[in-house]
Amino acid sequence: MSEHRNPEHIVLVGYGPVGARFVDELLQLVRQGAATLTVVGAESADAYNRVLIAEYAVGNADRESLDITDPLAAREAGVHLRLGLSVTAILRSRRAVSLSDGTLLRYDRLVLATGARANVPTLDGVTRVRRDRQAPPADAATLDTSGAPLPRGVTVLRDLDDARRVLAAVTAGARIVVLGAGVLGMEIALAAATAGAQACVVYHGEIPMARNLDRGGGSVLAQSARRAGVTMVNHSRAESLLFHQDDDGVDRFDALICADGKQIHGDLLLLSCGVGARTELAQLAALPVSTGILVDENLQSWGDPQIYAIGDCAHVAPAPRAGDSTARPTGGPSGLIGPGWRQADWLAARFTAELLNREAALSLAAATPAVVMLKAEGVDVVSVGNTAADPWDAGLDEHAAGCSGAPVRVAQWADPEAGRYVKMVTRHGILEGFVCVGMPRTAAELTLLFERGSELPADRSVLLRYDGPDYEPSAGSAFALDATICWCNGVTVGAITEAAEAGNATVACIGAATRAGTGCGGCTTRIGDVLEHFRAAESTPG
């Protein structure tokens, strides 16, 4: 280890999947003595993959499979892990943070990876936490609740304790009422039903996954979910809860009451109503915040160049020019693990380059449209880009469209009886977005075409053959070496093939070698397809 006379003190707040990735990528800098790194994590457990917490909650994954980092390697490199503690204040004038145990940590660079918390909707019977500029509690265990815990029988799904509550209900074959039909809500409901529980999804709109799907795709998904044993209750605005008393006299959830008078009874109410960035520490330190902690393209706070933010808490937006008080940030945190990991990688590379006097890292890549995948047994859903265009409106007035660009074209195909649906939105023949339900191979091909910006065939129907009975893998380009398989980590078919040639024969081994499949987990089936394709190619003579 080389010695540096004045190593920089880096403090990281948050030890979730994005924080852990930042630690892994900074180990070289720490080993060389150019920096010290102290990590403060509110949970006592080592970092784990929150994105896969639903798999653990229904018994499809064990605790060890959620591990995404090697804390022993970090400690051996010299990283100081302070777990089970919370940061109660950022003392910017002193360049220090105060911890819940009363200690102070000095920093030269402070990185906030505080993530997000589950939104708790307004329901009569649930006390909502008021989040303002008041100081957060010193006890990390009450940081989310601030003295207003959820009633017995009501939970969110963000950490291991939440997952254990859900797992107990699933194991008992209980009736689980899921409020909210986003990706997580649908995944947990479908997985719970498969595991033997009774699952019911309640949502206000017409279709599930309304932020990602159009009416056709959402309708086919809802029908597929019903066939999988999930009760779908749409057009239902939840207003209040009914309770009964346990033997110890404490109220327990009994039923969800909707605005139209419906009472939906259950043993466990799972709130799946989105997330919000944890910005309390930044607000308390008078740092600019919006839907997240405002940082520029270098991930530096708008208000303090020594403070950075990454992951679900970071709202990346150009900083306003000096004297411009009217600028308003657009966008917000992505809420996905892939962009957070890319931010962690880039920031660690930048710190390493700066502190070792190397060439600075390239600019952080601009955010790209996220590929949204639903992970559920037998129910495949993929969506990306512009999916709002309606086929019956597209291109009706080409002259008007010419004022702002070429008209949008929409190709749509549906077989609700078989649970299949495809919609492709193109301009100049280039895919701008698509929805694909129940057709995984077609979805893989469309994902590649979207990534490449390739022109679609003039006859869009030829793309449907990938999920047909006469499908031949060699007919498509989904196994092209540059095709991205894992969007969270940017792993291609070529990288997986190289790992397979090196002897990594299982999906788990590929994950250990390339990180593919260790993010949202939506690509594990495709990784298996690539391995099967590789083995078939190896066994073919010549």
PDB file of C-alpha atoms in Angstrom, residues 12 161 165 282 284 328 333 352 392:
ATOM      1  CA  LEU A  12     -20.827   7.904   2.514  1.00  0.00           C
ATOM      2  CA  ASP A 161     -38.304  -6.642   8.336  1.00  0.00           C
ATOM      3  CA  ARG A 165     -43.945  -9.804   7.614  1.00  0.00           C
ATOM      4  CA  ALA A 282     -30.297  17.747   2.877  1.00  0.00           C
ATOM      5  CA  LEU A 284     -31.972  20.331   7.351  1.00  0.00           C
ATOM      6  CA  ARG A 328     -37.009  25.244 -12.039  1.00  0.00           C
ATOM      7  CA  PRO A 333     -34.796  10.541  -9.521  1.00  0.00           C
ATOM      8  CA  THR A 352     -10.096   7.989  -8.204  1.00  0.00           C
ATOM      9  CA  TRP A 392     -56.440   5.197 -34.431  1.00  0.00           C
TER      10      TRP A 392
END
